PDB file of C-alpha atoms in Angstrom:
ATOM      1  CA  MET A   1    -173.655   3.784 -62.412  1.00  0.00           C
ATOM      2  CA  SER A   2    -170.546   5.694 -61.185  1.00  0.00           C
ATOM      3  CA  ALA A   3    -168.295   7.237 -63.786  1.00  0.00           C
ATOM      4  CA  PRO A   4    -164.396   5.598 -63.734  1.00  0.00           C
ATOM      5  CA  PRO A   5    -161.583   7.405 -62.480  1.00  0.00           C
ATOM      6  CA  THR A   6    -160.535  10.018 -65.340  1.00  0.00           C
ATOM      7  CA  SER A   7    -156.687   8.951 -64.518  1.00  0.00           C
ATOM      8  CA  THR A   8    -157.214   6.699 -67.475  1.00  0.00           C
ATOM      9  CA  PRO A   9    -159.155   6.049 -70.431  1.00  0.00           C
ATOM     10  CA  ALA A  10    -162.048   3.431 -70.241  1.00  0.00           C
ATOM     11  CA  SER A  11    -161.794   2.148 -73.661  1.00  0.00           C
ATOM     12  CA  PRO A  12    -158.851   2.114 -75.704  1.00  0.00           C
ATOM     13  CA  TRP A  13    -160.503   3.146 -78.898  1.00  0.00           C
ATOM     14  CA  LEU A  14    -158.689   6.186 -78.944  1.00  0.00           C
ATOM     15  CA  PRO A  15    -155.048   6.644 -78.655  1.00  0.00           C
ATOM     16  CA  THR A  16    -154.036   7.553 -74.454  1.00  0.00           C
ATOM     17  CA  ASP A  17    -152.315  10.351 -75.499  1.00  0.00           C
ATOM     18  CA  PHE A  18    -155.110  12.062 -77.581  1.00  0.00           C
ATOM     19  CA  ARG A  19    -156.463  15.509 -76.182  1.00  0.00           C
ATOM     20  CA  HIS A  20    -160.208  16.064 -77.490  1.00  0.00           C
ATOM     21  CA  PRO A  21    -161.161  19.653 -78.478  1.00  0.00           C
ATOM     22  CA  THR A  22    -162.543  22.118 -76.120  1.00  0.00           C
ATOM     23  CA  ARG A  23    -163.816  24.859 -78.395  1.00  0.00           C
ATOM     24  CA  VAL A  24    -164.799  24.092 -81.996  1.00  0.00           C
ATOM     25  CA  GLU A  25    -165.745  27.584 -84.279  1.00  0.00           C
ATOM     26  CA  VAL A  26    -168.279  27.406 -86.179  1.00  0.00           C
ATOM     27  CA  PRO A  27    -169.810  29.935 -88.254  1.00  0.00           C
ATOM     28  CA  PHE A  28    -172.122  32.737 -87.756  1.00  0.00           C
ATOM     29  CA  GLY A  29    -170.801  33.710 -84.503  1.00  0.00           C
ATOM     30  CA  HIS A  30    -171.365  29.905 -82.584  1.00  0.00           C
ATOM     31  CA  HIS A  31    -168.810  27.470 -81.133  1.00  0.00           C
ATOM     32  CA  LEU A  32    -169.052  23.447 -80.154  1.00  0.00           C
ATOM     33  CA  ARG A  33    -167.479  23.248 -76.303  1.00  0.00           C
ATOM     34  CA  PRO A  34    -167.657  20.277 -74.559  1.00  0.00           C
ATOM     35  CA  ILE A  35    -171.203  19.753 -72.472  1.00  0.00           C
ATOM     36  CA  ARG A  36    -171.687  20.299 -68.759  1.00  0.00           C
ATOM     37  CA  ALA A  37    -173.814  19.396 -65.760  1.00  0.00           C
ATOM     38  CA  GLU A  38    -174.495  23.264 -65.756  1.00  0.00           C
ATOM     39  CA  ASP A  39    -175.992  23.573 -69.232  1.00  0.00           C
ATOM     40  CA  THR A  40    -178.786  21.664 -68.240  1.00  0.00           C
ATOM     41  CA  ASP A  41    -181.336  24.690 -68.148  1.00  0.00           C
ATOM     42  CA  LEU A  42    -180.119  25.787 -72.064  1.00  0.00           C
ATOM     43  CA  ASP A  43    -180.123  21.696 -72.139  1.00  0.00           C
ATOM     44  CA  MET A  44    -183.731  20.682 -71.391  1.00  0.00           C
ATOM     45  CA  VAL A  45    -185.000  24.192 -73.136  1.00  0.00           C
ATOM     46  CA  ALA A  46    -183.292  22.444 -76.301  1.00  0.00           C
ATOM     47  CA  VAL A  47    -183.935  19.154 -75.680  1.00  0.00           C
ATOM     48  CA  MET A  48    -188.447  19.294 -74.491  1.00  0.00           C
ATOM     49  CA  GLY A  49    -188.085  21.690 -77.443  1.00  0.00           C
ATOM     50  CA  SER A  50    -187.636  19.737 -80.111  1.00  0.00           C
ATOM     51  CA  ARG A  51    -188.591  16.377 -78.396  1.00  0.00           C
ATOM     52  CA  GLU A  52    -190.674  14.849 -81.140  1.00  0.00           C
ATOM     53  CA  ARG A  53    -187.706  15.572 -83.657  1.00  0.00           C
ATOM     54  CA  LEU A  54    -185.539  14.206 -81.328  1.00  0.00           C
ATOM     55  CA  TRP A  55    -187.421  10.922 -80.742  1.00  0.00           C
ATOM     56  CA  SER A  56    -187.606  10.456 -84.010  1.00  0.00           C
ATOM     57  CA  ILE A  57    -184.161  10.694 -84.944  1.00  0.00           C
ATOM     58  CA  TYR A  58    -182.622   8.617 -81.352  1.00  0.00           C
ATOM     59  CA  GLY A  59    -185.666   7.654 -79.873  1.00  0.00           C
ATOM     60  CA  GLU A  60    -185.909   3.419 -81.340  1.00  0.00           C
ATOM     61  CA  ALA A  61    -181.901   3.443 -80.811  1.00  0.00           C
ATOM     62  CA  TRP A  62    -181.516   5.575 -77.903  1.00  0.00           C
ATOM     63  CA  GLY A  63    -184.938   5.710 -76.196  1.00  0.00           C
ATOM     64  CA  TRP A  64    -183.728   9.295 -75.583  1.00  0.00           C
ATOM     65  CA  PRO A  65    -184.814  11.635 -75.300  1.00  0.00           C
ATOM     66  CA  PRO A  66    -187.879  10.756 -72.959  1.00  0.00           C
ATOM     67  CA  ALA A  67    -191.454  12.339 -73.127  1.00  0.00           C
ATOM     68  CA  ASP A  68    -191.060  12.864 -69.324  1.00  0.00           C
ATOM     69  CA  MET A  69    -187.550  14.058 -68.890  1.00  0.00           C
ATOM     70  CA  THR A  70    -186.925  15.881 -65.466  1.00  0.00           C
ATOM     71  CA  HIS A  71    -184.637  18.836 -65.053  1.00  0.00           C
ATOM     72  CA  GLU A  72    -182.679  15.919 -62.406  1.00  0.00           C
ATOM     73  CA  ALA A  73    -182.401  13.488 -65.100  1.00  0.00           C
ATOM     74  CA  ASP A  74    -181.078  15.771 -67.514  1.00  0.00           C
ATOM     75  CA  ARG A  75    -178.061  17.311 -65.280  1.00  0.00           C
ATOM     76  CA  ALA A  76    -177.405  13.230 -64.284  1.00  0.00           C
ATOM     77  CA  ASP A  77    -176.854  13.015 -68.354  1.00  0.00           C
ATOM     78  CA  LEU A  78    -174.564  15.955 -68.572  1.00  0.00           C
ATOM     79  CA  ALA A  79    -172.646  15.040 -66.087  1.00  0.00           C
ATOM     80  CA  ARG A  80    -172.555  11.515 -67.203  1.00  0.00           C
ATOM     81  CA  HIS A  81    -171.549  12.866 -70.755  1.00  0.00           C
ATOM     82  CA  ALA A  82    -168.784  14.610 -69.042  1.00  0.00           C
ATOM     83  CA  ALA A  83    -167.428  12.476 -67.054  1.00  0.00           C
ATOM     84  CA  GLU A  84    -167.273  10.247 -69.768  1.00  0.00           C
ATOM     85  CA  MET A  85    -165.115  12.846 -72.080  1.00  0.00           C
ATOM     86  CA  GLU A  86    -162.903  13.220 -69.746  1.00  0.00           C
ATOM     87  CA  THR A  87    -162.109   9.436 -69.688  1.00  0.00           C
ATOM     88  CA  HIS A  88    -162.895   9.329 -73.436  1.00  0.00           C
ATOM     89  CA  GLU A  89    -165.506   6.708 -73.341  1.00  0.00           C
ATOM     90  CA  SER A  90    -167.901   8.741 -75.505  1.00  0.00           C
ATOM     91  CA  PHE A  91    -168.262  12.803 -76.596  1.00  0.00           C
ATOM     92  CA  ASN A  92    -171.144  15.324 -76.398  1.00  0.00           C
ATOM     93  CA  TYR A  93    -170.203  18.677 -77.710  1.00  0.00           C
ATOM     94  CA  ALA A  94    -173.417  21.285 -77.214  1.00  0.00           C
ATOM     95  CA  LEU A  95    -173.587  23.891 -80.079  1.00  0.00           C
ATOM     96  CA  LEU A  96    -173.722  27.241 -78.429  1.00  0.00           C
ATOM     97  CA  ASP A  97    -174.157  31.134 -79.468  1.00  0.00           C
ATOM     98  CA  THR A  98    -171.406  33.412 -78.708  1.00  0.00           C
ATOM     99  CA  ASP A  99    -172.778  34.415 -74.961  1.00  0.00           C
ATOM    100  CA  GLU A 100    -173.760  31.089 -74.471  1.00  0.00           C
ATOM    101  CA  THR A 101    -177.069  31.729 -73.675  1.00  0.00           C
ATOM    102  CA  ALA A 102    -178.860  29.190 -76.056  1.00  0.00           C
ATOM    103  CA  LEU A 103    -177.790  25.469 -77.116  1.00  0.00           C
ATOM    104  CA  LEU A 104    -178.893  24.683 -80.161  1.00  0.00           C
ATOM    105  CA  GLY A 105    -177.496  21.178 -80.887  1.00  0.00           C
ATOM    106  CA  CYS A 106    -175.073  18.709 -79.924  1.00  0.00           C
ATOM    107  CA  VAL A 107    -172.362  16.518 -81.859  1.00  0.00           C
ATOM    108  CA  TYR A 108    -171.583  12.779 -80.608  1.00  0.00           C
ATOM    109  CA  ILE A 109    -168.705  11.110 -81.100  1.00  0.00           C
ATOM    110  CA  ASP A 110    -169.071   7.961 -79.660  1.00  0.00           C
ATOM    111  CA  PRO A 111    -167.223   4.485 -79.872  1.00  0.00           C
ATOM    112  CA  PRO A 112    -168.825   1.831 -82.244  1.00  0.00           C
ATOM    113  CA  GLU A 113    -170.964  -0.431 -81.067  1.00  0.00           C
ATOM    114  CA  LYS A 114    -171.945  -1.687 -84.639  1.00  0.00           C
ATOM    115  CA  PRO A 115    -169.025  -3.423 -87.304  1.00  0.00           C
ATOM    116  CA  GLY A 116    -167.544  -1.242 -90.168  1.00  0.00           C
ATOM    117  CA  ALA A 117    -166.042   2.131 -88.238  1.00  0.00           C
ATOM    118  CA  ASP A 118    -164.191   3.076 -85.377  1.00  0.00           C
ATOM    119  CA  ALA A 119    -166.527   5.430 -84.278  1.00  0.00           C
ATOM    120  CA  GLU A 120    -170.129   6.823 -84.286  1.00  0.00           C
ATOM    121  CA  ILE A 121    -170.905   9.977 -84.835  1.00  0.00           C
ATOM    122  CA  SER A 122    -174.342  12.324 -85.032  1.00  0.00           C
ATOM    123  CA  TRP A 123    -176.061  15.487 -84.594  1.00  0.00           C
ATOM    124  CA  TRP A 124    -178.508  17.622 -84.206  1.00  0.00           C
ATOM    125  CA  VAL A 125    -179.996  20.990 -84.120  1.00  0.00           C
ATOM    126  CA  VAL A 126    -182.850  22.602 -82.788  1.00  0.00           C
ATOM    127  CA  ASP A 127    -186.310  22.923 -84.505  1.00  0.00           C
ATOM    128  CA  GLU A 128    -186.164  26.476 -85.383  1.00  0.00           C
ATOM    129  CA  CYS A 129    -182.565  25.527 -86.565  1.00  0.00           C
ATOM    130  CA  VAL A 130    -183.731  23.332 -89.363  1.00  0.00           C
ATOM    131  CA  GLY A 131    -183.242  24.293 -92.335  1.00  0.00           C
ATOM    132  CA  THR A 132    -181.383  27.353 -91.246  1.00  0.00           C
ATOM    133  CA  GLU A 133    -177.243  28.595 -92.534  1.00  0.00           C
ATOM    134  CA  LEU A 134    -176.421  27.453 -89.007  1.00  0.00           C
ATOM    135  CA  GLU A 135    -177.519  23.565 -89.780  1.00  0.00           C
ATOM    136  CA  ALA A 136    -175.585  23.829 -92.971  1.00  0.00           C
ATOM    137  CA  ALA A 137    -172.837  25.032 -91.839  1.00  0.00           C
ATOM    138  CA  LEU A 138    -172.270  22.306 -88.688  1.00  0.00           C
ATOM    139  CA  ASP A 139    -173.728  19.612 -91.358  1.00  0.00           C
ATOM    140  CA  GLU A 140    -170.367  20.699 -93.310  1.00  0.00           C
ATOM    141  CA  LEU A 141    -167.822  21.628 -90.633  1.00  0.00           C
ATOM    142  CA  VAL A 142    -168.489  18.065 -88.583  1.00  0.00           C
ATOM    143  CA  PRO A 143    -167.299  15.291 -91.251  1.00  0.00           C
ATOM    144  CA  ARG A 144    -163.798  18.435 -91.934  1.00  0.00           C
ATOM    145  CA  TRP A 145    -163.647  18.693 -88.297  1.00  0.00           C
ATOM    146  CA  ILE A 146    -163.666  15.026 -87.561  1.00  0.00           C
ATOM    147  CA  ALA A 147    -160.839  14.557 -90.471  1.00  0.00           C
ATOM    148  CA  ALA A 148    -158.225  17.474 -89.134  1.00  0.00           C
ATOM    149  CA  ASP A 149    -158.808  17.152 -85.564  1.00  0.00           C
ATOM    150  CA  TRP A 150    -159.508  13.031 -84.659  1.00  0.00           C
ATOM    151  CA  PRO A 151    -157.458  10.115 -84.748  1.00  0.00           C
ATOM    152  CA  LEU A 152    -159.897   8.310 -86.501  1.00  0.00           C
ATOM    153  CA  GLU A 153    -159.378   6.135 -89.816  1.00  0.00           C
ATOM    154  CA  ARG A 154    -163.257   5.057 -90.401  1.00  0.00           C
ATOM    155  CA  PRO A 155    -165.763   7.270 -89.035  1.00  0.00           C
ATOM    156  CA  ARG A 156    -169.630   6.512 -89.271  1.00  0.00           C
ATOM    157  CA  TYR A 157    -172.201   9.231 -89.688  1.00  0.00           C
ATOM    158  CA  VAL A 158    -175.046   7.473 -88.530  1.00  0.00           C
ATOM    159  CA  GLY A 159    -177.910   9.134 -89.703  1.00  0.00           C
ATOM    160  CA  ARG A 160    -176.013  10.681 -93.021  1.00  0.00           C
ATOM    161  CA  ASP A 161    -173.771   7.059 -94.269  1.00  0.00           C
ATOM    162  CA  LEU A 162    -176.870   5.331 -93.392  1.00  0.00           C
ATOM    163  CA  THR A 163    -179.832   5.595 -92.220  1.00  0.00           C
ATOM    164  CA  TRP A 164    -180.779   4.847 -88.572  1.00  0.00           C
ATOM    165  CA  ALA A 165    -182.682   1.635 -88.842  1.00  0.00           C
ATOM    166  CA  GLU A 166    -180.277   0.348 -91.128  1.00  0.00           C
ATOM    167  CA  TRP A 167    -177.216   0.963 -88.086  1.00  0.00           C
ATOM    168  CA  LEU A 168    -180.000  -0.749 -86.261  1.00  0.00           C
ATOM    169  CA  ALA A 169    -180.073  -3.490 -88.164  1.00  0.00           C
ATOM    170  CA  LEU A 170    -176.247  -3.565 -88.298  1.00  0.00           C
ATOM    171  CA  PRO A 171    -175.189  -6.571 -86.336  1.00  0.00           C
ATOM    172  CA  ASP A 172    -174.096  -5.584 -82.435  1.00  0.00           C
ATOM    173  CA  LEU A 173    -170.187  -5.584 -81.537  1.00  0.00           C
ATOM    174  CA  PRO A 174    -169.374  -7.906 -79.300  1.00  0.00           C
ATOM    175  CA  ARG A 175    -169.099  -6.001 -75.562  1.00  0.00           C
TER     176      ARG A 175
END
């Protein structure tokens, strides 16, 4: 499926004049920035190195990450995410170290699929960062960042405000 043209937003869920952040500082020398296809090598290490836990979180809802994910499939997925950010369809931010030599997680900001929210937001860190100060800093940062920099009134933090099972049980919004 090809992405819509980048000149107009594909979805009315955000104001047309909204400019998404391009860099967000995270404590301990880390930052968030929009993910790109060029991040594939780093993303493959992060995702496949934490695949079992990520599947336990996102598998039922998104079918991700597949056990047989190839470099080419991941690159295509990251290119799709980058294109969707340009058209404001959805947003995927990579959590990177200072020199961008390691991808340590991602933050997803998506239009709602279920009633009761104006965005659905989730995030993860690689297995080696679970339970660390970095994970705690990201957990504290994301809701504060969303409140400060995003034009959202009712963001839903899936996996935080409600479990993924509870989210899946909600009715779908009409498409």
